[in-house]
Short mmCIF file of C-alpha atoms and ligand atoms in Angstrom, two decimals:
data_model
loop_
_atom_site.label_atom_id
_atom_site.label_comp_id
_atom_site.label_asym_id
_atom_site.label_seq_id
_atom_site.Cartn_x
_atom_site.Cartn_y
_atom_site.Cartn_z
CA UNK E 179 26.31 -5.26 -6.80
CA UNK E 180 26.25 -1.41 -6.25
CA UNK E 181 23.11 0.33 -6.22
CA UNK E 182 21.94 3.58 -4.64
CA UNK E 183 18.56 3.69 -3.14
CA UNK E 184 16.74 6.87 -4.25
CA UNK E 185 13.10 5.80 -4.83
CA UNK E 186 11.16 3.83 -2.22
CA UNK E 187 7.73 2.40 -2.78
CA UNK E 188 5.66 1.09 0.14
CA UNK E 189 2.82 -1.25 -0.58
CA UNK E 190 0.08 -0.60 1.99
CA UNK E 191 -0.86 2.76 3.39
CA UNK E 192 -2.21 1.52 6.85
CA UNK E 193 -1.13 1.93 10.45
CA UNK E 194 2.36 0.79 9.61
CA UNK E 195 2.93 1.90 6.05
CA UNK E 196 1.66 5.40 6.58
CA UNK E 197 3.56 6.55 9.69
CA UNK E 198 6.74 4.48 8.87
CA UNK E 199 7.06 6.03 5.45
CA UNK E 200 6.24 9.53 6.79
CA UNK E 201 9.17 9.21 9.25
CA UNK E 202 11.49 7.72 6.38
CA UNK E 203 10.59 10.83 4.26
CA UNK E 204 11.14 13.14 7.26
CA UNK E 205 14.54 11.72 8.13
CA UNK E 206 15.86 11.12 4.57
CA UNK E 207 15.23 14.07 2.39
CA UNK E 208 17.22 12.50 -0.42
CA UNK E 209 14.72 9.64 -0.64
CA UNK E 210 11.58 9.90 -2.73
CA UNK E 211 9.02 7.93 -0.73
CA UNK E 212 5.82 6.70 -2.39
CA UNK E 213 3.04 4.98 -0.45
CA UNK E 214 0.56 3.03 -2.56
CA UNK E 215 -2.69 1.25 -1.61
CA UNK E 216 -5.50 -0.47 -3.47
CA UNK E 217 -7.92 1.38 -1.11
CA UNK E 218 -8.63 4.65 -2.97
CA UNK E 219 -10.71 6.17 -0.20
CA UNK E 220 -7.73 5.68 2.13
CA UNK E 221 -5.33 7.33 -0.39
CA UNK E 222 -7.75 10.19 -0.81
CA UNK E 223 -7.74 10.74 2.96
CA UNK E 224 -3.99 10.63 3.18
CA UNK E 225 -3.99 13.40 0.60
CA UNK E 226 -6.64 15.48 2.38
CA UNK E 227 -5.82 19.18 2.96
CA UNK E 228 -7.71 18.99 6.14
CA UNK E 229 -5.19 17.02 8.16
CA UNK E 230 -7.81 16.03 10.75
CA UNK E 231 -9.22 13.76 8.04
CA UNK E 232 -5.99 11.59 7.77
CA UNK E 233 -7.14 8.03 7.84
CA UNK E 234 -5.27 7.28 11.09
CA UNK E 235 -4.79 9.23 14.25
CA UNK E 236 -1.30 9.26 15.74
CA UNK E 237 0.26 12.06 17.80
CA UNK E 238 2.79 13.87 15.82
CA UNK E 239 1.86 12.40 12.46
CA UNK E 240 0.10 15.32 10.87
CA UNK E 241 3.02 17.69 11.53
CA UNK E 242 5.24 15.30 9.54
CA UNK E 243 2.59 14.96 6.74
CA UNK E 244 2.45 18.71 6.66
CA UNK E 245 6.20 19.04 6.34
CA UNK E 246 6.93 16.33 3.79
CA UNK E 247 3.73 15.54 1.70
CA UNK E 248 4.06 16.69 -1.88
CA UNK E 249 7.85 17.15 -1.34
CA UNK E 250 9.36 13.72 -0.89
CA UNK E 251 6.39 11.82 0.42
CA UNK E 252 3.53 10.85 -1.85
CA UNK E 253 0.36 8.80 -1.42
CA UNK E 254 -1.04 7.19 -4.59
CA UNK E 255 -3.16 4.39 -6.09
CA UNK E 256 -0.85 4.12 -9.07
CA UNK E 257 0.77 0.80 -7.94
CA UNK E 258 2.27 0.02 -11.32
CA UNK E 259 4.12 3.25 -11.84
CA UNK E 260 5.50 3.40 -8.27
CA UNK E 261 6.59 -0.21 -8.25
CA UNK E 262 8.26 0.11 -11.60
CA UNK E 263 10.32 3.13 -10.54
CA UNK E 264 11.26 1.93 -7.17
CA UNK E 265 14.78 0.82 -6.01
CA UNK E 266 13.40 -0.63 -2.79
CA UNK E 267 9.86 -1.83 -2.07
CA UNK E 268 8.43 -2.35 1.41
CA UNK E 269 5.60 -4.74 1.71
CA UNK E 270 3.44 -3.42 4.53
CA UNK E 271 0.12 -5.02 3.79
CA UNK E 272 -2.32 -6.67 6.30
CA UNK E 273 -1.72 -10.19 7.39
CA UNK E 274 -4.83 -11.20 9.45
CA UNK E 275 -5.74 -14.58 10.82
CA UNK E 276 -7.27 -16.83 8.26
CA UNK E 277 -11.03 -17.00 8.56
CA UNK E 278 -11.62 -20.21 6.67
CA UNK E 279 -9.91 -23.19 5.12
CA UNK E 280 -6.65 -24.83 6.30
CA UNK E 281 -5.41 -23.28 9.46
CA UNK E 282 -8.60 -21.25 9.89
CA UNK E 283 -8.56 -19.25 13.16
CA UNK E 284 -4.81 -19.60 13.57
CA UNK E 285 -2.70 -19.27 10.51
CA UNK E 286 -1.94 -15.94 8.88
CA UNK E 287 -3.85 -15.18 5.72
CA UNK E 288 -1.06 -14.43 3.25
CA UNK E 289 -3.18 -13.61 0.24
CA UNK E 290 -2.22 -9.94 0.32
CA UNK E 291 1.52 -10.82 0.58
CA UNK E 292 1.18 -13.06 -2.41
CA UNK E 293 -0.73 -10.40 -4.44
CA UNK E 294 1.86 -7.82 -3.63
CA UNK E 295 4.71 -10.21 -4.61
CA UNK E 296 2.96 -10.82 -7.97
CA UNK E 297 2.55 -7.13 -8.49
CA UNK E 298 6.27 -6.66 -7.81
CA UNK E 299 7.22 -9.47 -10.21
CA UNK E 300 4.99 -7.86 -12.97
CA UNK E 301 6.05 -4.22 -12.63
CA UNK E 302 9.50 -4.07 -11.07
CA UNK E 303 12.52 -3.14 -13.28
CA UNK E 304 16.10 -4.03 -13.03
CA UNK E 305 17.36 -4.91 -9.57
CA UNK E 306 14.82 -4.26 -6.74
CA UNK E 307 15.15 -4.74 -3.03
CA UNK E 308 11.92 -6.27 -1.56
CA UNK E 309 11.52 -5.68 2.14
CA UNK E 310 9.09 -7.52 4.35
CA UNK E 311 7.66 -4.92 6.68
CA UNK E 312 4.49 -6.80 7.55
CA UNK E 313 4.65 -9.33 10.32
CA UNK E 314 4.97 -12.79 8.74
CA UNK E 315 5.20 -16.42 9.60
CA UNK E 316 8.92 -17.56 9.80
CA UNK E 317 10.17 -18.61 6.32
CA UNK E 318 7.64 -16.41 4.37
CA UNK E 319 10.69 -14.84 2.57
CA UNK E 320 11.03 -18.18 0.85
CA UNK E 321 7.50 -17.99 -0.51
CA UNK E 322 8.08 -14.43 -1.71
CA UNK E 323 11.36 -15.52 -3.39
CA UNK E 324 9.62 -18.43 -5.10
CA UNK E 325 7.08 -16.02 -6.55
CA UNK E 326 9.67 -13.38 -7.59
CA UNK E 327 11.83 -16.01 -9.38
CA UNK E 328 9.16 -18.10 -10.94
CA UNK E 329 9.56 -16.64 -14.48
CA UNK E 330 12.07 -18.31 -16.70
CA UNK E 331 14.62 -15.98 -18.51
CA UNK E 332 13.51 -12.99 -16.44
CA UNK E 333 15.99 -10.24 -16.44
CA UNK E 334 14.57 -8.77 -13.28
CA UNK E 335 16.47 -9.53 -10.01
CA UNK E 336 15.54 -9.21 -6.46
CA UNK E 337 17.01 -9.09 -2.95
CA UNK E 338 14.69 -9.98 -0.21
CA UNK E 339 15.04 -8.48 3.23
CA UNK E 340 13.04 -8.73 6.42
CA UNK E 341 12.61 -5.54 8.43
CA UNK E 342 9.84 -6.11 10.85
CA UNK E 343 8.24 -2.99 12.57
CA UNK E 344 8.10 -2.73 16.29
CA UNK E 345 6.11 0.58 16.54
CA UNK E 346 3.19 0.55 19.00
CA UNK E 347 0.08 2.56 18.03
CA UNK E 348 -0.43 5.83 19.83
CA UNK E 349 3.29 6.17 20.18
CA UNK E 350 4.27 5.26 16.61
CA UNK E 351 6.05 8.46 15.70
CA UNK E 352 8.22 8.48 18.82
CA UNK E 353 8.88 4.75 18.36
CA UNK E 354 9.94 5.35 14.72
CA UNK E 355 12.10 8.33 15.48
CA UNK E 356 13.80 6.59 18.42
CA UNK E 357 13.35 2.84 18.28
CA UNK E 358 14.88 0.49 20.88
CA UNK E 359 16.28 -1.37 17.94
CA UNK E 360 15.94 -1.85 14.16
CA UNK E 361 16.05 -5.44 12.99
CA UNK E 362 17.12 -6.32 9.46
CA UNK E 363 17.35 -9.85 8.17
CA UNK E 364 19.03 -10.80 4.98
CA UNK E 365 21.26 -13.42 3.36
CA UNK E 366 24.40 -11.53 4.00
CA UNK E 367 25.89 -8.14 4.78
CA UNK E 368 26.02 -7.08 1.19
CA UNK E 369 22.26 -7.51 1.08
CA UNK E 370 21.45 -5.67 4.38
CA UNK E 371 23.81 -2.75 4.07
CA UNK E 372 21.48 -0.71 1.74
CA UNK E 373 18.77 -0.66 4.35
CA UNK E 374 21.20 -0.24 7.18
CA UNK E 375 22.47 2.92 5.36
CA UNK E 376 18.95 4.41 5.17
CA UNK E 377 18.40 3.86 8.92
CA UNK E 378 21.82 5.31 9.71
CA UNK E 379 20.30 8.78 8.77
CA UNK E 380 18.81 8.88 12.21
CA UNK E 381 19.64 5.75 14.22
CA UNK E 382 22.96 4.83 15.71
CA UNK E 383 24.67 1.75 14.38
CA UNK E 384 24.64 -0.11 17.73
CA UNK E 385 20.78 -0.02 17.59
CA UNK E 386 20.62 -1.67 14.24
CA UNK E 387 20.72 -5.51 14.40
CA UNK E 388 21.35 -7.60 11.29
CA UNK E 389 20.48 -11.31 11.28
CA UNK E 390 19.56 -13.96 8.83
CA UNK E 391 16.09 -13.78 7.32
CA UNK E 392 14.54 -16.51 9.52
CA UNK E 393 15.75 -15.00 12.93
CA UNK E 394 14.34 -11.63 11.83
CA UNK E 395 10.92 -12.98 10.95
CA UNK E 396 10.70 -15.18 14.06
CA UNK E 397 11.90 -12.43 16.35
CA UNK E 398 8.97 -10.23 15.49
CA UNK E 399 6.48 -12.88 16.37
CA UNK E 400 8.29 -13.62 19.52
CA UNK E 401 8.56 -10.03 20.64
CA UNK E 402 4.75 -9.65 20.37
CA UNK E 403 4.17 -12.99 22.09
CA UNK E 404 6.47 -11.88 25.00
CA UNK E 405 4.74 -8.59 25.44
CA UNK E 406 1.25 -10.15 25.35
CA UNK E 407 2.46 -12.89 27.81
CA UNK E 408 3.31 -10.05 30.29
CA UNK E 409 -0.19 -8.58 29.98
CA UNK E 410 -1.85 -11.94 30.52
CA UNK E 411 0.54 -12.66 33.44
CA UNK E 412 -0.27 -9.48 35.28
CA UNK E 413 -3.98 -9.83 34.43
CA UNK E 414 -4.06 -13.36 35.95
CA UNK E 415 -2.55 -11.84 39.13
CA UNK E 416 -5.10 -9.06 39.22
CA UNK E 417 -7.77 -11.66 39.80
CA UNK E 418 -5.77 -13.04 42.67
CA UNK E 419 -5.34 -9.61 44.13
CA UNK E 420 -9.09 -9.05 44.10
CA UNK E 421 -9.72 -12.04 46.35
CA UNK E 422 -6.73 -11.69 48.63
CA UNK E 423 -6.56 -8.05 49.50
CA UNK E 424 -3.27 -7.49 47.65
CA UNK E 425 -3.28 -4.60 45.19
CA UNK E 426 -2.17 -5.07 41.67
CA UNK E 427 -0.46 -1.62 41.28
CA UNK E 428 1.72 -2.46 44.46
CA UNK E 429 2.55 -5.87 43.00
CA UNK E 430 3.43 -4.39 39.54
CA UNK E 431 5.66 -1.83 41.29
CA UNK E 432 7.34 -4.29 43.49
CA UNK E 433 8.25 -6.72 40.73
CA UNK E 434 8.89 -4.15 38.11
CA UNK E 435 11.66 -2.60 40.13
CA UNK E 436 13.66 -5.80 39.67
CA UNK E 437 15.89 -4.76 36.80
CA UNK E 438 15.64 -8.33 35.43
CA UNK E 439 11.87 -7.87 34.99
CA UNK E 440 11.58 -4.13 34.30
CA UNK E 441 8.56 -1.83 34.98
CA UNK E 442 6.94 -1.71 31.52
CA UNK E 443 3.93 -3.75 30.37
CA UNK E 444 2.68 -4.48 33.93
CA UNK E 445 -0.58 -2.64 33.83
CA UNK E 446 -3.50 -4.88 34.54
CA UNK E 447 -6.57 -4.06 32.43
CA UNK E 448 -9.34 -5.38 30.27
CA UNK E 449 -7.07 -7.60 28.33
CA UNK E 450 -4.90 -6.78 25.36
CA UNK E 451 -6.40 -5.71 22.08
CA UNK E 452 -5.08 -4.42 18.76
CA UNK E 453 -4.68 -6.13 15.44
CA UNK E 454 -1.48 -7.95 16.22
CA UNK E 455 -0.92 -9.58 19.63
CA UNK E 456 -3.70 -12.16 19.17
CA UNK E 457 -2.97 -12.74 15.57
CA UNK E 458 0.78 -13.15 16.01
CA UNK E 459 0.42 -15.53 19.02
CA UNK E 460 -2.20 -17.58 17.07
CA UNK E 461 0.40 -17.81 14.25
CA UNK E 462 3.03 -18.94 16.66
CA UNK E 463 0.75 -21.64 17.96
CA UNK E 464 -0.12 -22.71 14.42
CA UNK E 465 3.48 -23.00 13.33
CA UNK E 466 4.57 -24.83 16.50
CA UNK E 467 1.70 -27.30 16.16
CA UNK E 468 2.46 -27.67 12.43
CA UNK E 469 6.08 -28.55 13.33
CA UNK E 470 4.90 -31.12 16.00
CA UNK E 471 5.90 -28.84 18.95
CA UNK E 472 2.58 -29.48 20.75
CA UNK E 473 3.74 -28.25 24.24
CA UNK E 474 5.07 -25.02 22.80
CA UNK E 475 1.74 -24.47 20.97
CA UNK E 476 -0.21 -25.17 24.16
CA UNK E 477 1.97 -22.83 26.30
CA UNK E 478 1.41 -19.79 24.10
CA UNK E 479 -2.20 -20.65 23.55
CA UNK E 480 -2.71 -20.02 27.31
CA UNK E 481 -1.79 -16.40 26.80
CA UNK E 482 -4.82 -15.99 24.67
CA UNK E 483 -7.03 -17.92 26.99
CA UNK E 484 -6.21 -15.74 29.96
CA UNK E 485 -6.90 -12.74 27.79
CA UNK E 486 -10.38 -13.99 26.90
CA UNK E 487 -10.97 -14.95 30.55
CA UNK E 488 -10.03 -11.59 31.81
CA UNK E 489 -12.60 -9.80 29.57
CA UNK E 490 -15.31 -12.29 30.52
CA UNK E 491 -14.63 -12.04 34.23
CA UNK E 492 -14.68 -8.22 34.16
CA UNK E 493 -18.10 -8.39 32.31
CA UNK E 494 -19.38 -10.91 34.89
CA UNK E 495 -18.24 -8.69 37.80
CA UNK E 496 -20.08 -5.75 36.34
CA UNK E 497 -23.35 -7.70 35.96
CA UNK E 498 -22.99 -9.16 39.43
CA UNK E 499 -22.38 -5.73 41.03
CA UNK E 500 -25.37 -4.34 39.32
CA UNK E 501 -27.70 -6.67 41.18
CA UNK E 502 -27.09 -9.52 38.78
CA UNK E 503 -29.14 -7.80 36.02
CA UNK E 504 -28.37 -5.13 33.53
CA UNK E 505 -31.59 -5.57 31.69
CA UNK E 506 -32.73 -2.16 30.44
CA UNK E 507 -30.11 -0.42 32.55
CA UNK E 508 -28.22 2.41 30.96
CA UNK E 509 -24.48 2.05 31.10
CA UNK E 510 -21.84 4.54 29.96
CA UNK E 511 -18.84 3.18 28.07
CA UNK E 512 -15.90 5.50 28.18
CA UNK E 513 -13.36 4.45 25.48
CA UNK E 514 -13.74 2.19 22.55
CA UNK E 515 -10.33 2.22 21.03
CA UNK E 516 -8.02 -0.70 22.05
CA UNK E 517 -5.60 1.68 23.74
CA UNK E 518 -5.24 5.48 24.23
CA UNK E 519 -3.94 7.77 21.55
CA UNK E 520 -5.23 5.79 18.58
CA UNK E 521 -8.43 5.49 16.67
CA UNK E 522 -7.84 1.77 16.06
CA UNK E 523 -10.53 -0.54 17.29
CA UNK E 524 -9.28 -3.83 15.88
CA UNK E 525 -9.65 -6.58 18.50
CA UNK E 526 -10.53 -3.92 21.12
CA UNK E 527 -11.50 -5.44 24.52
CA UNK E 528 -14.36 -2.85 24.43
CA UNK E 529 -16.01 -4.79 21.64
CA UNK E 530 -16.64 -8.08 23.61
CA UNK E 531 -17.61 -6.27 26.79
CA UNK E 532 -20.15 -4.10 24.95
CA UNK E 533 -21.48 -7.05 22.98
CA UNK E 534 -22.09 -9.09 26.07
CA UNK E 535 -23.70 -6.17 27.90
CA UNK E 536 -26.04 -5.61 25.10
CA UNK E 537 -26.86 -9.27 24.79
CA UNK E 538 -27.58 -9.08 28.54
CA UNK E 539 -30.17 -6.38 27.97
CA UNK E 540 -28.17 -3.16 28.73
CA UNK E 541 -28.58 0.06 26.81
CA UNK E 542 -25.12 1.59 26.16
CA UNK E 543 -23.98 5.22 25.78
CA UNK E 544 -20.56 5.01 24.09
CA UNK E 545 -18.02 7.87 23.94
CA UNK E 546 -14.52 7.79 22.57
CA UNK E 547 -12.56 10.98 21.78
CA UNK E 548 -11.25 9.57 18.48
CA UNK E 549 -13.54 6.78 17.36
CA UNK E 550 -16.58 7.64 15.21
CA UNK E 551 -20.12 6.33 15.65
CA UNK E 552 -19.79 4.61 12.23
CA UNK E 553 -16.64 2.77 13.27
CA UNK E 554 -18.33 1.48 16.49
CA UNK E 555 -21.38 0.45 14.45
CA UNK E 556 -19.17 -1.53 11.96
CA UNK E 557 -17.35 -3.31 14.74
CA UNK E 558 -20.61 -4.26 16.58
CA UNK E 559 -22.06 -5.51 13.23
CA UNK E 560 -19.08 -7.78 12.99
CA UNK E 561 -20.07 -9.46 16.23
CA UNK E 562 -23.68 -9.83 15.26
CA UNK E 563 -25.00 -6.80 17.05
CA UNK E 564 -27.01 -5.70 14.04
CA UNK E 565 -28.09 -2.09 13.04
CA UNK E 566 -31.54 -3.28 14.28
CA UNK E 567 -30.00 -3.20 17.66
CA UNK E 568 -29.02 0.47 17.25
CA UNK E 569 -31.54 1.50 19.99
CA UNK E 570 -29.34 -0.67 22.31
CA UNK E 571 -26.53 1.79 22.06
CA UNK E 572 -26.05 5.43 21.50
CA UNK E 573 -23.11 7.49 20.45
CA UNK E 574 -22.25 10.43 22.72
CA UNK E 575 -19.86 13.35 22.23
CA UNK E 576 -18.56 13.97 25.68
CA UNK E 577 -18.27 12.42 29.10
CA UNK E 578 -21.21 14.33 30.64
CA UNK E 579 -23.78 13.40 28.04
CA UNK E 580 -22.54 9.85 28.07
CA UNK E 581 -23.02 9.59 31.80
CA UNK E 582 -26.52 11.08 31.96
CA UNK E 583 -29.13 8.91 33.67
CA UNK E 584 -26.77 5.82 33.72
CA UNK E 585 -26.46 3.26 36.44
CA UNK E 586 -22.76 2.74 35.70
CA UNK E 587 -19.76 4.11 34.00
CA UNK E 588 -17.18 1.65 32.59
CA UNK E 589 -13.76 2.99 31.66
CA UNK E 590 -12.31 0.83 28.95
CA UNK E 591 -9.59 2.94 27.35
CA UNK E 592 -6.99 4.94 29.31
CA UNK E 593 -7.61 8.25 27.50
CA UNK E 594 -6.09 11.25 29.41
CA UNK E 595 -9.47 12.95 29.69
CA UNK E 596 -10.92 10.05 31.65
CA UNK E 597 -8.18 10.50 34.33
CA UNK E 598 -9.56 13.82 35.39
CA UNK E 599 -13.26 13.42 35.44
CA UNK E 600 -15.32 15.77 37.57
CA UNK E 601 -16.94 13.25 39.70
CA UNK E 602 -19.02 15.74 41.69
CA UNK E 603 -20.73 16.89 38.42
CA UNK E 604 -21.03 13.31 37.03
CA UNK E 605 -22.55 11.96 40.20
CA UNK E 606 -25.47 14.48 39.92
CA UNK E 607 -26.51 13.18 36.51
CA UNK E 608 -26.28 9.37 37.29
CA UNK E 609 -29.14 7.20 38.57
CA UNK E 610 -28.52 5.97 42.12
CA UNK E 611 -26.97 3.64 43.25
CA UNK E 612 -24.39 4.52 40.75
CA UNK E 613 -21.22 2.62 39.82
CA UNK E 614 -17.86 3.27 38.42
CA UNK E 615 -15.98 0.29 36.93
CA UNK E 616 -12.50 1.35 36.08
CA UNK E 617 -10.82 -1.44 34.07
CA UNK E 618 -7.72 0.75 33.56
CA UNK E 619 -7.03 1.92 37.07
CA UNK E 620 -6.79 5.56 36.00
CA UNK E 621 -9.42 7.30 38.01
CA UNK E 622 -9.47 9.09 41.30
CA UNK E 623 -11.49 6.44 42.99
CA UNK E 624 -11.63 8.05 46.40
CA UNK E 625 -13.06 11.24 44.86
CA UNK E 626 -15.63 9.26 43.01
CA UNK E 627 -16.52 7.43 46.20
CA UNK E 628 -16.76 10.69 48.21
CA UNK E 629 -19.35 11.79 45.62
CA UNK E 630 -21.53 8.70 46.44
CA UNK E 631 -20.40 6.60 43.59
CA UNK E 632 -19.70 2.87 44.20
CA UNK E 633 -16.39 2.03 42.73
CA UNK E 634 -14.60 -1.14 41.35
CA UNK E 635 -11.27 -1.29 39.73
CA UNK E 636 -9.17 -4.19 38.41
CA UNK E 637 -6.85 -5.90 40.93
CA UNK E 638 -8.00 -4.16 44.11
CA UNK E 639 -10.94 -4.93 46.35
CA UNK E 640 -10.63 -2.65 49.50
CA UNK E 641 -11.47 0.77 47.88
P1 NAD X 33 -3.68 -2.06 7.78
O1 NAD X 33 -4.80 -2.88 7.49
O2 NAD X 33 -3.77 -0.76 8.50
O3 NAD X 33 -2.96 -1.66 6.35
C1 NAD X 33 -2.58 -2.56 5.38
C2 NAD X 33 -2.95 -1.79 4.02
O4 NAD X 33 -2.50 -2.67 2.99
C3 NAD X 33 -4.44 -1.67 3.70
O5 NAD X 33 -4.75 -0.29 3.58
C4 NAD X 33 -4.76 -2.42 2.46
O6 NAD X 33 -5.62 -1.84 1.69
C5 NAD X 33 -3.36 -2.43 1.88
N1 NAD X 33 -3.13 -3.52 0.87
C6 NAD X 33 -3.47 -4.81 0.96
N2 NAD X 33 -3.13 -5.48 -0.11
C7 NAD X 33 -2.57 -4.61 -0.98
C8 NAD X 33 -2.10 -4.70 -2.33
N3 NAD X 33 -1.96 -5.90 -2.96
N4 NAD X 33 -1.65 -3.57 -2.88
C9 NAD X 33 -1.73 -2.36 -2.19
N5 NAD X 33 -2.25 -2.24 -1.06
C10 NAD X 33 -2.67 -3.30 -0.39
O7 NAD X 33 -2.52 -2.93 8.43
P2 NAD X 33 -1.34 -2.50 9.44
O8 NAD X 33 -1.90 -2.31 10.83
O9 NAD X 33 -0.67 -1.38 8.87
O10 NAD X 33 -0.47 -3.75 9.49
C11 NAD X 33 0.29 -4.13 8.39
C12 NAD X 33 1.32 -5.21 8.77
O11 NAD X 33 2.20 -4.63 9.77
C13 NAD X 33 0.62 -6.42 9.38
O12 NAD X 33 1.41 -7.52 9.02
C14 NAD X 33 0.86 -6.16 10.90
O13 NAD X 33 0.91 -7.35 11.63
C15 NAD X 33 2.15 -5.45 10.82
N6 NAD X 33 2.36 -4.56 12.12
C16 NAD X 33 1.34 -3.73 12.53
C17 NAD X 33 1.56 -2.79 13.58
C18 NAD X 33 0.50 -1.88 14.06
O14 NAD X 33 0.66 -1.32 15.05
N7 NAD X 33 -0.74 -1.90 13.43
C19 NAD X 33 2.81 -2.83 14.16
C20 NAD X 33 3.88 -3.62 13.66
C21 NAD X 33 3.62 -4.48 12.66
C1 UGA X 34 2.20 -3.92 19.91
C2 UGA X 34 3.66 -3.95 20.33
O1 UGA X 34 3.91 -3.09 21.55
C3 UGA X 34 4.59 -3.34 19.20
O2 UGA X 34 5.90 -3.43 19.49
C4 UGA X 34 4.22 -4.07 17.87
O3 UGA X 34 4.93 -3.47 16.82
C5 UGA X 34 2.74 -4.04 17.60
O4 UGA X 34 2.02 -4.58 18.67
C6 UGA X 34 2.38 -4.77 16.42
O5 UGA X 34 3.11 -5.68 15.99
O6 UGA X 34 1.18 -4.56 15.98
P1 UGA X 34 0.31 -2.16 19.93
O7 UGA X 34 -0.59 -3.36 19.76
O8 UGA X 34 0.08 -0.95 19.03
O9 UGA X 34 1.84 -2.61 19.91
O10 UGA X 34 0.11 -1.50 21.42
P2 UGA X 34 0.61 -1.97 22.83
O11 UGA X 34 1.09 -0.77 23.58
O12 UGA X 34 1.60 -3.03 22.71
O13 UGA X 34 -0.71 -2.45 23.60
C7 UGA X 34 -1.31 -3.68 23.09
C8 UGA X 34 -2.47 -3.95 24.07
O14 UGA X 34 -2.09 -4.39 25.33
C9 UGA X 34 -3.41 -2.81 24.28
O15 UGA X 34 -4.73 -3.24 24.29
C10 UGA X 34 -2.92 -2.32 25.67
O16 UGA X 34 -4.01 -1.61 26.35
C11 UGA X 34 -2.57 -3.63 26.38
N1 UGA X 34 -1.62 -3.41 27.45
C12 UGA X 34 -0.41 -3.08 27.24
C13 UGA X 34 -2.07 -3.62 28.77
O17 UGA X 34 -3.34 -4.07 29.00
N2 UGA X 34 -1.16 -3.50 29.73
C14 UGA X 34 0.05 -3.06 29.56
O18 UGA X 34 0.81 -2.99 30.60
C15 UGA X 34 0.46 -2.79 28.26
#
């Protein structure tokens, strides 16, 4: 089969679909890239003239949108038209954990994958490449194939590929421009070569790995599980440091200099958040259990257990340091996003910690440079902190307002502006005895201490 790929359609204009396709359009001017979504509000925002209103915040993204939108990059709700004219379709829809039914709380909810596959079956024309971009349980390509080939005497034909995305939020554009590797799974080289050729526009051949479909699907889940495992490992050791006098930053440095271990992903903190680590490990646990591999399931389940425990123990430490009660105390929360340089709050550790503090009677001032008040409200409603509890938290627009009259400041996201806080100014507006709880180890603790603030940070006790 010979086919040249000219038109691309990406189903799903979210955190993956939007930036990934923007970079495709930026690197491949000969491709016409169309990103479609059922969410018309999101598409409207992707088409906003005011680029500060794009639906997601990613450093470097708006510059690409400015360069390519309306030229070879388009955002649309016209799913039918864009699928029917596409040579290659990326499925980039959400695959969250199932909330009810069989496998609830562990298995991936594949309803959006199935809906996308059915849309493709209905509207595609001729031969179409269908690429799994979403993170999926191993062997999902089989399901997609079953749907795409279910009609008898259908003249449409499909090639299914797996091309999982490894970008990390806040760094997505750099990751996409210069990935550690690109992984493409397919039945044979004839199938994968079309997608390989697209990536060759900006990525060296040695960085492009081709495998069978199942290795590709599984590798994505395993990559996230290994990364999350490192975070849980270092967080478990942070607790040990706090009771032994060892310091987690020294331990991270000492072990990270071993080239077999490497220095990345050894920052202790409030536990991993984001839409994927937990979901993908849960999925791995579910698949393993389903296949009778109970020890494997239990092993990976522990990574999540440690993550929950880390959040809980940080919350408990805060309450205990504040004389075992936070009732009616004002507490400043700096950072609500699950990590710096993103406005994403899915599974953010800040959510549990804020929820528990509010339930314990605290009144929170919350500030995040990129997360809106509405977004925080929506997250809190999800964990049963209702709008009626609005008086239990206030949204603030800057660090100083956030800190006013509070007993404690808790740093939960490692935004750069939280690294350089003017502690002398802040200490004057707080109620004494005042506390700083730095869950990300980014502050100048000795400066805060000099200004009369009590300090606590993760993985260190002799401050
Ligand atoms: P997202 O929720 O931000 O975006 C998904 C989009 O798909 C939504 O806008 C939704 O409206 C749209 N959609 C759902 N069904 C549709 C349909 N039938 N037709 C058209 N549009 C539809 O999700 P995301 O964060 O972009 O993640 C997408 C996938 O990529 C997930 O499988 C995730 O695990 C994986 N992934 C995410 C990241 C990340 O950093 N967020 C990184 C790598 C992989
Ligand atoms: C992660 C992976 O890094 C990506 O490769 C993957 O594509 C993506 O998940 C996905 O599949 O969604 P992301 O969740 O965007 O990316 O961000 P990370 O940088 O991995 O951080 C995840 C969480 O771990 C954050 O809450 C972060 O604060 C935390 N973390 C990370 C630590 O607490 N310590 C560290 O040393 C590193």
